[in-house]
mmCIF file of C-alpha atoms in Angstrom:
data_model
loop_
_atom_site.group_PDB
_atom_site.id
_atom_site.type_symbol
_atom_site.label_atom_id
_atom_site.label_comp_id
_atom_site.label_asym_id
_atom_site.label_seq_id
_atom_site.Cartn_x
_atom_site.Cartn_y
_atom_site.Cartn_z
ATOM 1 C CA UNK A 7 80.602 42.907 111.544
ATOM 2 C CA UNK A 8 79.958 46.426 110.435
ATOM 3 C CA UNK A 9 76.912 47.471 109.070
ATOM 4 C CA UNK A 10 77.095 48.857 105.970
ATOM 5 C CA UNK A 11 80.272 48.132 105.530
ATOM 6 C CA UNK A 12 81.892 48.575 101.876
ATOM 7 C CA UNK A 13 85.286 46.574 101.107
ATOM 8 C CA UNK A 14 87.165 49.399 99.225
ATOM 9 C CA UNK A 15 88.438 47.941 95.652
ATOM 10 C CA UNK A 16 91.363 50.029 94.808
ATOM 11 C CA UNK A 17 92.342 48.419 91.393
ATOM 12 C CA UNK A 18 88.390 49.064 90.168
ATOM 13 C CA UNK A 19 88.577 52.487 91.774
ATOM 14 C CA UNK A 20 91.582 53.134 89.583
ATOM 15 C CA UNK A 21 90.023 51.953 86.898
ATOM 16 C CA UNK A 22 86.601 54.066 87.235
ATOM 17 C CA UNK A 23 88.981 57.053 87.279
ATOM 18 C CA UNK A 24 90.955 56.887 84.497
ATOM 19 C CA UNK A 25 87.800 56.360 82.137
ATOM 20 C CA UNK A 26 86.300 59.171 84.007
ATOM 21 C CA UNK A 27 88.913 61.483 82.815
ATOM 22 C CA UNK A 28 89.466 59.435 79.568
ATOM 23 C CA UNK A 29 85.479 60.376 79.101
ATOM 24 C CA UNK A 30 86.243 64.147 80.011
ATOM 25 C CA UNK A 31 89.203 64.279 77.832
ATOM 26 C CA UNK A 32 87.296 63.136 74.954
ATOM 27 C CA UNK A 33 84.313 65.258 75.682
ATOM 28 C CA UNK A 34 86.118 68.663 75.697
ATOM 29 C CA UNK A 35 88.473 67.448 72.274
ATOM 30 C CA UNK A 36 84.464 67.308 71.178
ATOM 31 C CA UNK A 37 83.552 70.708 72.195
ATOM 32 C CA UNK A 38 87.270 71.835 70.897
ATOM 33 C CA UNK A 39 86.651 70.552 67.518
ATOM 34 C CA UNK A 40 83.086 72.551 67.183
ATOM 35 C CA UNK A 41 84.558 75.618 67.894
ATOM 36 C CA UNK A 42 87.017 74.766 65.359
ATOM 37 C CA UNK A 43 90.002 74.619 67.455
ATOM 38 C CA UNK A 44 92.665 71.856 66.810
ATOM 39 C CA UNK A 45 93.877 71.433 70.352
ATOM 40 C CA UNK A 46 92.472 72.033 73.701
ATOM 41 C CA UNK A 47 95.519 73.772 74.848
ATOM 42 C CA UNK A 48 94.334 76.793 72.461
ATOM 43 C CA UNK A 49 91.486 77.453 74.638
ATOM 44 C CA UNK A 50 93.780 78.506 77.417
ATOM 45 C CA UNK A 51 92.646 82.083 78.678
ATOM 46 C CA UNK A 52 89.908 82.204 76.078
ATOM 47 C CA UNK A 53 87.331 83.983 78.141
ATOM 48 C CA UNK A 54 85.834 85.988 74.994
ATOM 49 C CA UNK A 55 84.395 82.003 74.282
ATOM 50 C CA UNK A 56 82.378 81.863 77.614
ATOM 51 C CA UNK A 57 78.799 82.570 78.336
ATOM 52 C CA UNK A 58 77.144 82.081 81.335
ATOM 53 C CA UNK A 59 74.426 79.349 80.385
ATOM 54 C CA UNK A 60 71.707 79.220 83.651
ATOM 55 C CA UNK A 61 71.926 80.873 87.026
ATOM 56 C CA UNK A 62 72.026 84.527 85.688
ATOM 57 C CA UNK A 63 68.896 85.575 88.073
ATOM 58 C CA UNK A 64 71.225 84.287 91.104
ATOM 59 C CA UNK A 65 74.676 85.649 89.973
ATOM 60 C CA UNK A 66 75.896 87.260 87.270
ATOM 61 C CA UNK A 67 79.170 86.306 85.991
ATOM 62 C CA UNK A 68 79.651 88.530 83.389
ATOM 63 C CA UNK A 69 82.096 90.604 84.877
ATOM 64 C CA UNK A 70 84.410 87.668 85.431
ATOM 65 C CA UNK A 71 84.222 86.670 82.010
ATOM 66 C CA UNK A 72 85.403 90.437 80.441
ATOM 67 C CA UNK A 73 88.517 89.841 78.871
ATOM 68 C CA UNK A 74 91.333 91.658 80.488
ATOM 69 C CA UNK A 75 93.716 94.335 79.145
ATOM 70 C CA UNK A 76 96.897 93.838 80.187
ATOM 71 C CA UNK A 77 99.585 96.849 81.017
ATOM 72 C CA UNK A 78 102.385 96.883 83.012
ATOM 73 C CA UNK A 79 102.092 97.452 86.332
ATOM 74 C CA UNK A 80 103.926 100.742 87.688
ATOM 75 C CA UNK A 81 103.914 102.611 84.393
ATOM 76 C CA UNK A 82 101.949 105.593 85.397
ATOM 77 C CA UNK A 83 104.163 105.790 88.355
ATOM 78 C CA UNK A 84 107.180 105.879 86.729
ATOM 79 C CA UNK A 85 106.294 108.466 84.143
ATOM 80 C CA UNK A 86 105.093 110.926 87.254
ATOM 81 C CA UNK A 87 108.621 110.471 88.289
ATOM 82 C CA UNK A 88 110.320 111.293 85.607
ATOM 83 C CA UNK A 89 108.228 113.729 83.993
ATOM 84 C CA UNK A 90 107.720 115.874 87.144
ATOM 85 C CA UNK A 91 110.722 115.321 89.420
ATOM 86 C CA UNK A 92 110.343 118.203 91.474
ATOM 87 C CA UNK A 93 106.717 117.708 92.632
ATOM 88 C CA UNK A 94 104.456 115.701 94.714
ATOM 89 C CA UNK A 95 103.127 113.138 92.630
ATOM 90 C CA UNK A 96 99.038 113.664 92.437
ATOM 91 C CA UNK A 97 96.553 111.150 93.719
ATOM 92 C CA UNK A 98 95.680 108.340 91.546
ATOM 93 C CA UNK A 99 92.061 106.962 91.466
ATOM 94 C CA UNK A 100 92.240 104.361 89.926
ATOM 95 C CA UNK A 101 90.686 100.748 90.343
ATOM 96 C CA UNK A 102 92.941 98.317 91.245
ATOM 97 C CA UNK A 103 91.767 94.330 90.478
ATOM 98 C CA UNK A 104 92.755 91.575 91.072
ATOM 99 C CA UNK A 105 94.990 91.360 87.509
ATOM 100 C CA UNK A 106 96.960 94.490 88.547
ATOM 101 C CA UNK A 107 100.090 92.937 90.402
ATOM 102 C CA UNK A 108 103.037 94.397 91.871
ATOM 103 C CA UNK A 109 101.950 97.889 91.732
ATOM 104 C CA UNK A 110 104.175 100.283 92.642
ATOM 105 C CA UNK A 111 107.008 97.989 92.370
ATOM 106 C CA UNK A 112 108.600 99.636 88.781
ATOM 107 C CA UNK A 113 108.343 102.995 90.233
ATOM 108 C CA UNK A 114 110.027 102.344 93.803
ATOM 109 C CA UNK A 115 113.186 100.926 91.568
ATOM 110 C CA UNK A 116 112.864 103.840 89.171
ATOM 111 C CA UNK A 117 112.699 106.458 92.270
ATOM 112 C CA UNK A 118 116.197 104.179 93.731
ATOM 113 C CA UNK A 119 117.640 104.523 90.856
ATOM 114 C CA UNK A 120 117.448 108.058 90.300
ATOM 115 C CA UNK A 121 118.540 108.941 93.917
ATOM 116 C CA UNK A 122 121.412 106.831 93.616
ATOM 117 C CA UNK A 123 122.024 109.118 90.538
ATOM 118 C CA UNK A 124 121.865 112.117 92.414
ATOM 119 C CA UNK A 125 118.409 113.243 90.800
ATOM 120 C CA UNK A 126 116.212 115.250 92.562
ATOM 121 C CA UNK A 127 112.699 113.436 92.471
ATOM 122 C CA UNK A 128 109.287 113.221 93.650
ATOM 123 C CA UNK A 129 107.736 111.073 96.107
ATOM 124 C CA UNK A 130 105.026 108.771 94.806
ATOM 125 C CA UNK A 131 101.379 109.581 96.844
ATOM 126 C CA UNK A 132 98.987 107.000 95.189
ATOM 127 C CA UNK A 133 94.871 106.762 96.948
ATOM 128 C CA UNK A 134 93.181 104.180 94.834
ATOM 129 C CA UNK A 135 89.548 103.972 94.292
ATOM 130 C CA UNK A 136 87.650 102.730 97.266
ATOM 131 C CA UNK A 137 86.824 99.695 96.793
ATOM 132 C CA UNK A 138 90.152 98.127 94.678
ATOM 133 C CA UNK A 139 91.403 94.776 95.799
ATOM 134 C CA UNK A 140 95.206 94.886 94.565
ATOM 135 C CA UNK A 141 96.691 91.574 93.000
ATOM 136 C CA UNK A 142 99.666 89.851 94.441
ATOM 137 C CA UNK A 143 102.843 91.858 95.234
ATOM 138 C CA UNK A 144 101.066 95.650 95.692
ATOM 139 C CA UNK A 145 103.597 97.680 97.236
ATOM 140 C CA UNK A 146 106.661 94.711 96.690
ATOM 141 C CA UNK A 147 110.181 96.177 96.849
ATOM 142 C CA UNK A 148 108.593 99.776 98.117
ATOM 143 C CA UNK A 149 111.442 102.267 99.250
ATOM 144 C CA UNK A 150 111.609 105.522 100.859
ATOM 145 C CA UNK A 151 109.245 108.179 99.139
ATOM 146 C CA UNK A 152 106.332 105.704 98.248
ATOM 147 C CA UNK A 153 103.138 106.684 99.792
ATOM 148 C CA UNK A 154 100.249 104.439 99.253
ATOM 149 C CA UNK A 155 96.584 104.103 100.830
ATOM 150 C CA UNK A 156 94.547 101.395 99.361
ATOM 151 C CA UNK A 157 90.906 101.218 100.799
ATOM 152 C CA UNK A 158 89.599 97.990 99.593
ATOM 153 C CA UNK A 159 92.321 94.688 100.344
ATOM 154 C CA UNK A 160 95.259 93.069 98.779
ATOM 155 C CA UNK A 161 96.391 89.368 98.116
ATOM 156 C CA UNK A 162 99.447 87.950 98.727
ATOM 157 C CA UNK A 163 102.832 88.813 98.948
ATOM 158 C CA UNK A 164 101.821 92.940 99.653
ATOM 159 C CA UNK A 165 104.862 94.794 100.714
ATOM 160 C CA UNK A 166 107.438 91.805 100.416
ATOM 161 C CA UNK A 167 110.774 92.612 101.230
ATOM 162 C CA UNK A 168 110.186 96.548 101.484
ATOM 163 C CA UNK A 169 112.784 98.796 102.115
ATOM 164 C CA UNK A 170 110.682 102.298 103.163
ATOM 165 C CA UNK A 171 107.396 103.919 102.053
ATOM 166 C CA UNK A 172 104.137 103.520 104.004
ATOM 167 C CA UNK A 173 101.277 101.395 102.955
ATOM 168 C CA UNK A 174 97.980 101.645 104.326
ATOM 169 C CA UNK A 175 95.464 98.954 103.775
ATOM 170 C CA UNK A 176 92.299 99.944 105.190
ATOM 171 C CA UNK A 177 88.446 99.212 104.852
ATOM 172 C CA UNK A 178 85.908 100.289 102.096
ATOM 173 C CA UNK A 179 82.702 101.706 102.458
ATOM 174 C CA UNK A 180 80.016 99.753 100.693
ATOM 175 C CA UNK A 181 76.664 100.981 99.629
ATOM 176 C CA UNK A 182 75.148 100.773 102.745
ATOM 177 C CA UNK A 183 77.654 103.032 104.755
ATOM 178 C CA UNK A 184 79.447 99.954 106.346
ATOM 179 C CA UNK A 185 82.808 99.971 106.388
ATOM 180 C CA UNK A 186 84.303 96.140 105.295
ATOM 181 C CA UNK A 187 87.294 93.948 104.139
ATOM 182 C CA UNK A 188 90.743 95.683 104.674
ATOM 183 C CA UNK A 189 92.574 92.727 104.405
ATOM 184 C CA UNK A 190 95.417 91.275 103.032
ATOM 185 C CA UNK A 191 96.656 87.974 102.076
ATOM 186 C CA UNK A 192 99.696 85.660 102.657
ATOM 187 C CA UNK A 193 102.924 86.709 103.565
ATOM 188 C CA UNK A 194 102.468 90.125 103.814
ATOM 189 C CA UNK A 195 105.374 92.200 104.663
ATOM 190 C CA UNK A 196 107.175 88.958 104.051
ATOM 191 C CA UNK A 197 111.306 90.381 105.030
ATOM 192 C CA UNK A 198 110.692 93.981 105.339
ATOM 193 C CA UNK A 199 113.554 96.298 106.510
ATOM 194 C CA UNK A 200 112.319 99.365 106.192
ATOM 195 C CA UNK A 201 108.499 101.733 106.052
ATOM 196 C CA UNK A 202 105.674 101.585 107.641
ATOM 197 C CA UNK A 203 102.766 99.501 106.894
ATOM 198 C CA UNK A 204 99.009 99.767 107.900
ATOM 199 C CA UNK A 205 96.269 96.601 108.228
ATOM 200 C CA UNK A 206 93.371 97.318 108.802
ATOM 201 C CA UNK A 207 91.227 94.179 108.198
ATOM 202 C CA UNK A 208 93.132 90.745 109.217
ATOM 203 C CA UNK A 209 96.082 88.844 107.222
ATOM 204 C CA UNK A 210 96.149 85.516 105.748
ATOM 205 C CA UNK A 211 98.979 82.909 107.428
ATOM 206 C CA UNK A 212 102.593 83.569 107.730
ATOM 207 C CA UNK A 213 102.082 87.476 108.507
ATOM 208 C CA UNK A 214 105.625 89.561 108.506
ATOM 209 C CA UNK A 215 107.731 86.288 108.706
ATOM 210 C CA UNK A 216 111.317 87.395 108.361
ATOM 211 C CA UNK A 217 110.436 90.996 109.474
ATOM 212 C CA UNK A 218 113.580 92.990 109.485
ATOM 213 C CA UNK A 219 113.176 96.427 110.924
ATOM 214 C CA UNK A 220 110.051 97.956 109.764
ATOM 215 C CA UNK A 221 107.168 99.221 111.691
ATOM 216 C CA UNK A 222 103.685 97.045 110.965
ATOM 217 C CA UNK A 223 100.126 97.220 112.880
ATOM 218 C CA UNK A 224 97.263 94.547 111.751
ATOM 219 C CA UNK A 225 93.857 96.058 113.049
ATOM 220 C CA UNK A 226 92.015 92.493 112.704
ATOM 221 C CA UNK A 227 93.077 88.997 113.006
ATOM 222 C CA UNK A 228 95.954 87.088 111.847
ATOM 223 C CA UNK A 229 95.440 83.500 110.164
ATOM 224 C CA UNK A 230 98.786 81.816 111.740
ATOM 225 C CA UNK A 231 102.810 81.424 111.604
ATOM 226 C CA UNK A 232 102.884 84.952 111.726
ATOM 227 C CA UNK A 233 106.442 86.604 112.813
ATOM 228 C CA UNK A 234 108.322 83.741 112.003
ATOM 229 C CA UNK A 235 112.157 84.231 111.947
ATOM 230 C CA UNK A 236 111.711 88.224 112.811
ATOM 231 C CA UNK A 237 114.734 89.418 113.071
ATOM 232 C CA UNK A 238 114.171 93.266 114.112
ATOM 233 C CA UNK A 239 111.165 95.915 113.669
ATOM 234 C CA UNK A 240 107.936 96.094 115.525
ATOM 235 C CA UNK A 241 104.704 95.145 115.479
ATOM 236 C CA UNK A 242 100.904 95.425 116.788
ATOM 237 C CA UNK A 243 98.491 93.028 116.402
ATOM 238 C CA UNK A 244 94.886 94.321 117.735
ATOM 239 C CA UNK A 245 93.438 91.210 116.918
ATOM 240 C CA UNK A 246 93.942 87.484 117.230
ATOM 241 C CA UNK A 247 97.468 86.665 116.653
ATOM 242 C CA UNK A 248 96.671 83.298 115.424
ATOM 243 C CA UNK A 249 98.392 80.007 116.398
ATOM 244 C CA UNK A 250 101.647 79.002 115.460
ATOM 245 C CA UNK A 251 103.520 82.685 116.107
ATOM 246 C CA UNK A 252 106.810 83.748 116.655
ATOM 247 C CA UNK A 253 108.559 80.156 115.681
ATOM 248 C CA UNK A 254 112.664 81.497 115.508
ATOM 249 C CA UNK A 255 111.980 84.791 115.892
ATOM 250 C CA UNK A 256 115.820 86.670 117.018
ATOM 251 C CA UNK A 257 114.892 89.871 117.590
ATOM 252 C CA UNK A 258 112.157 92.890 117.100
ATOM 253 C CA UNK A 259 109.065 93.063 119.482
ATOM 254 C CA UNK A 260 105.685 92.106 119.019
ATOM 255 C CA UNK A 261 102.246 93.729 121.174
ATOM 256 C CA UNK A 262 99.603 91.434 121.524
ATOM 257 C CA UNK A 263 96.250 93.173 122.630
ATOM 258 C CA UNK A 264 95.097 91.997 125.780
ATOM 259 C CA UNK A 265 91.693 91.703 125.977
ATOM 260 C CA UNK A 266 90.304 88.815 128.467
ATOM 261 C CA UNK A 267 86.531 89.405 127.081
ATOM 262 C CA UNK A 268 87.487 88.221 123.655
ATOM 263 C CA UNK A 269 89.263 85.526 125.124
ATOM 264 C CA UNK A 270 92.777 87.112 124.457
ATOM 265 C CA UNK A 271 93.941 86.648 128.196
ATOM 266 C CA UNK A 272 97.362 85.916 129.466
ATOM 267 C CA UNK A 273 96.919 82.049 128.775
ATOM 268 C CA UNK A 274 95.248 82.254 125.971
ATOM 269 C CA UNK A 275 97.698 84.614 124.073
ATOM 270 C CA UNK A 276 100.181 82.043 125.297
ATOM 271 C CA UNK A 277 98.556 79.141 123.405
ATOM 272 C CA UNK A 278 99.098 80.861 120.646
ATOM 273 C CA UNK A 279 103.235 80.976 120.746
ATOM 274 C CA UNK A 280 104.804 78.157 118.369
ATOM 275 C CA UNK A 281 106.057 75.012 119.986
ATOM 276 C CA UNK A 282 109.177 76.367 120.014
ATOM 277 C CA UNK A 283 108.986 79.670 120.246
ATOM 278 C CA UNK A 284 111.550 81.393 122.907
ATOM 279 C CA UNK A 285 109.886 84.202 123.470
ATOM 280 C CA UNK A 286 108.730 85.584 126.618
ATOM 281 C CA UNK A 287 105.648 87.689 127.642
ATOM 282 C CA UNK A 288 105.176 90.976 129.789
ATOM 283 C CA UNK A 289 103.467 94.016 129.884
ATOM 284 C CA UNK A 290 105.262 97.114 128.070
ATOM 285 C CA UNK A 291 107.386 98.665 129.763
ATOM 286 C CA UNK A 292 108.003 102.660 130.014
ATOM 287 C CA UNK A 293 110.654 102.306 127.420
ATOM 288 C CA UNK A 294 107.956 100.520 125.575
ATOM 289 C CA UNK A 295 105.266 103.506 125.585
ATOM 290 C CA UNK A 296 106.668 105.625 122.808
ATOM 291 C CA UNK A 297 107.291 103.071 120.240
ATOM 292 C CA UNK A 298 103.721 101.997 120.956
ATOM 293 C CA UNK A 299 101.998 105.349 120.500
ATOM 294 C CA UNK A 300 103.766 106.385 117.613
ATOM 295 C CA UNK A 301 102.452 102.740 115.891
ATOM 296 C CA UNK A 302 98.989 103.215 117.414
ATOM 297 C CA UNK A 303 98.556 106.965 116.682
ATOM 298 C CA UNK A 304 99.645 106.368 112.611
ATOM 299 C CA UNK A 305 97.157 103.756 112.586
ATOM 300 C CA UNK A 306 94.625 106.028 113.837
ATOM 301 C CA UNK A 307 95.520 109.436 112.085
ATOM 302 C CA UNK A 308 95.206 106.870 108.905
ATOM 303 C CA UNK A 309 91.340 106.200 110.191
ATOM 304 C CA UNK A 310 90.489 109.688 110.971
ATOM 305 C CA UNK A 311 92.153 109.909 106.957
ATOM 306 C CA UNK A 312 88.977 107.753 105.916
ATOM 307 C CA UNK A 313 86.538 109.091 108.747
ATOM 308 C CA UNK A 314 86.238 105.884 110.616
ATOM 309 C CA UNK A 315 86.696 108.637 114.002
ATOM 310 C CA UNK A 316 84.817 106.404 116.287
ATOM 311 C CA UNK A 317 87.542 103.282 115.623
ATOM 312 C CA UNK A 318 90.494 105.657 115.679
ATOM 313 C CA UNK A 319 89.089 106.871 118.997
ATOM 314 C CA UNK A 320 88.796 103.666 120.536
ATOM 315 C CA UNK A 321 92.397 102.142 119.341
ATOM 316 C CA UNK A 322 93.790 105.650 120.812
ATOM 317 C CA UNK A 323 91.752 104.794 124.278
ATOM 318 C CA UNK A 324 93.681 101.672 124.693
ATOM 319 C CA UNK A 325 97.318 103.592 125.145
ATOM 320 C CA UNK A 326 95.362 104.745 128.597
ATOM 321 C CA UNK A 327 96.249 101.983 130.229
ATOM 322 C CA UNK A 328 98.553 100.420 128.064
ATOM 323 C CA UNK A 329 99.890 97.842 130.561
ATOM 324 C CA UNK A 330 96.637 96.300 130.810
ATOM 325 C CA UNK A 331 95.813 96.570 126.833
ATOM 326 C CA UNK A 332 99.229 94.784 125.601
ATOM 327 C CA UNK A 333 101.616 92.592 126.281
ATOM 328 C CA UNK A 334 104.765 92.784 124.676
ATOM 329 C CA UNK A 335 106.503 89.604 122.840
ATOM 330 C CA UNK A 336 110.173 89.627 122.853
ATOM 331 C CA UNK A 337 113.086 86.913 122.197
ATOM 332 C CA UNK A 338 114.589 85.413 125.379
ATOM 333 C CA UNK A 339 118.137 85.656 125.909
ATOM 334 C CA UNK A 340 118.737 81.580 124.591
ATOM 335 C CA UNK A 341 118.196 82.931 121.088
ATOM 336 C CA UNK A 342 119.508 86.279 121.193
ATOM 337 C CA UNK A 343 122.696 85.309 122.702
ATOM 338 C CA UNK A 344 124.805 83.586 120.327
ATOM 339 C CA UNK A 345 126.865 82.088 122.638
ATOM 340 C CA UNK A 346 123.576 79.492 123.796
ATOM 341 C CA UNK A 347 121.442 80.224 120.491
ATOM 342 C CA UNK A 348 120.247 77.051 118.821
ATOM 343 C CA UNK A 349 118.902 78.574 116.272
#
């Protein structure tokens, strides 16, 4: 037989669990009753009743334990609108954590619905503190007129179904001179119509899935089942695309960079296509070149911003031989034609 081998008892397994947690249970209805608190559910968000008990010479988790002041997000925003409708709106420095969520989203419906009114109003031009790392849904629902630059990252659901603005997401500059992070998390761009919006560090999975028109570059890699179901807009990737891409995508275009000595060759980038993905690959074509440059030249002009000019150099170097640099991702004609789509 096997050596070692341990017959697995489910029904005692069972059993050790259930007075494991029974034991637990108890133990914190304990701890509950000490602190004079009738039901465990009370403690719920209780951080002021923390305090870091050992490790403090390793880590210190003070910080996480601060309680948070809540205020809803977008407020500022919407008061620069309204208040000063014929200006610019000023820079805002503020430091955006990970409790701040969906800003910007109150003050892109605010500036809609004054335009619809036939106000004359100010764009929004927001540069947070270097450094920030926005909760979910920075930038959701942006629209024409919302200008934001966020040097730090962003978690998920940044830029969901936008319709205009431009984001940029780029890195932060730690103590040591080093620019790091830049990155964003699931679903970003998630539906987008409209805007444009910058990545400068990579993207957790499902990346601009159900892109609709707007204009996106990612400057690092991509985590997987990125452009699935993209219907129009276009995008760069100067990374690793990840695996899994382009499942259902109907329209838009994609460039991949080509770059054999990272292992981005032909084959390789074709590895990375979904299963059943009908797409095809090429190099861009002329009619490809200006649509390309204008991507890779906002990208850059929003490094040279931040005065990373040896990074925007090299991403502008690779439009010199572009065909060799990129390949360009497109639907074939069994999806786009409706007469033979499956899909």
């Amino acid at each position: 037989g096997v050596k070692r081998f341990e017959p697995r008892e489910f029904e005692r397994a069972v059993e050790n669990l259930a007075r494991f947690f029974t034991a637990l249970r108890e133990e914190l209805a304990r701890i509950a009753a000490q602190l004079g608190v009738s039901a465990t559910t009370d403690l719920v968000g209780r951080t002021d009743l923390l305090a870091q008990a050992r490790g403090l010479d390793r880590v210190d988790l003070r910080e996480l334990l601060e309680p948070v002041t809540w205020t809803q997000p977008g407020r500022r925003e919407v008061r620069v609108i309204a208040g000063v409708a014929l200006e610019e709106a000023e820079e805002d420095e503020r430091t955006l954590r990970a409790a701040d969520r969906f800003v910007a989203t109150d003050a892109s419906g605010e500036l809609a619905r004054l335009r619809i009114a036939g106000a004359s109003v100010a764009n929004i031009a927001s540069s947070y503190r270097e450094g920030s790392v926005a909760g979910n849904g920075f930038a959701a629902y942006a629209t024409d007129g919302v200008a934001l630059t966020l040097r730090g990252g962003a978690q998920d659901g940044a830029a969901k179904t936008a319709l205009g603005g431009t984001v940029a997401i780029l890195k932060a500059r730690n103590a040591a001179g080093r620019f790091l992070d830049g990155s964003v998390g699931k679903c970003f761009a998630y539906g987008a119509q409209r805007g444009r919006f910058l990545v400068q560090g990579g993207a957790d999975a499902r990346a601009a899935i159900r892109l609709s028109g707007a204009q996106v570059v990612f400057g690092g890699d991509l985590r997987g089942f990125a452009f699935e179901y993209m219907t129009g807009g276009t995008a760069v990737v100067l990374g690793d695309p990840g695996r899994w891409i382009c499942s259902g995508m109907s329209g838009g275009v994609v460039y991949l960079r080509h770059d054999p000595a990272r292992g981005l060759d032909d084959a390789a980038l074709r590895d990375r296509f979904a299963k059943g993905a009908k797409v095809h690959m090429k190099p861009p074509r002329d009619e490809d070149l200006p649509a390309l440059r204008e991507l890779i030249d906002a990208y850059a002009d929003a490094l040279v911003a931040t005065e990373q000019y040896e990074a925007a150099a090299y991403v502008r170097s690779l439009l010199e031989d572009a065909a060799a640099n990129f390949r360009a991702i497109r639907p074939g004609a069994d999806i786009t034609d409706q007469t033979v789509s499956t899909e």
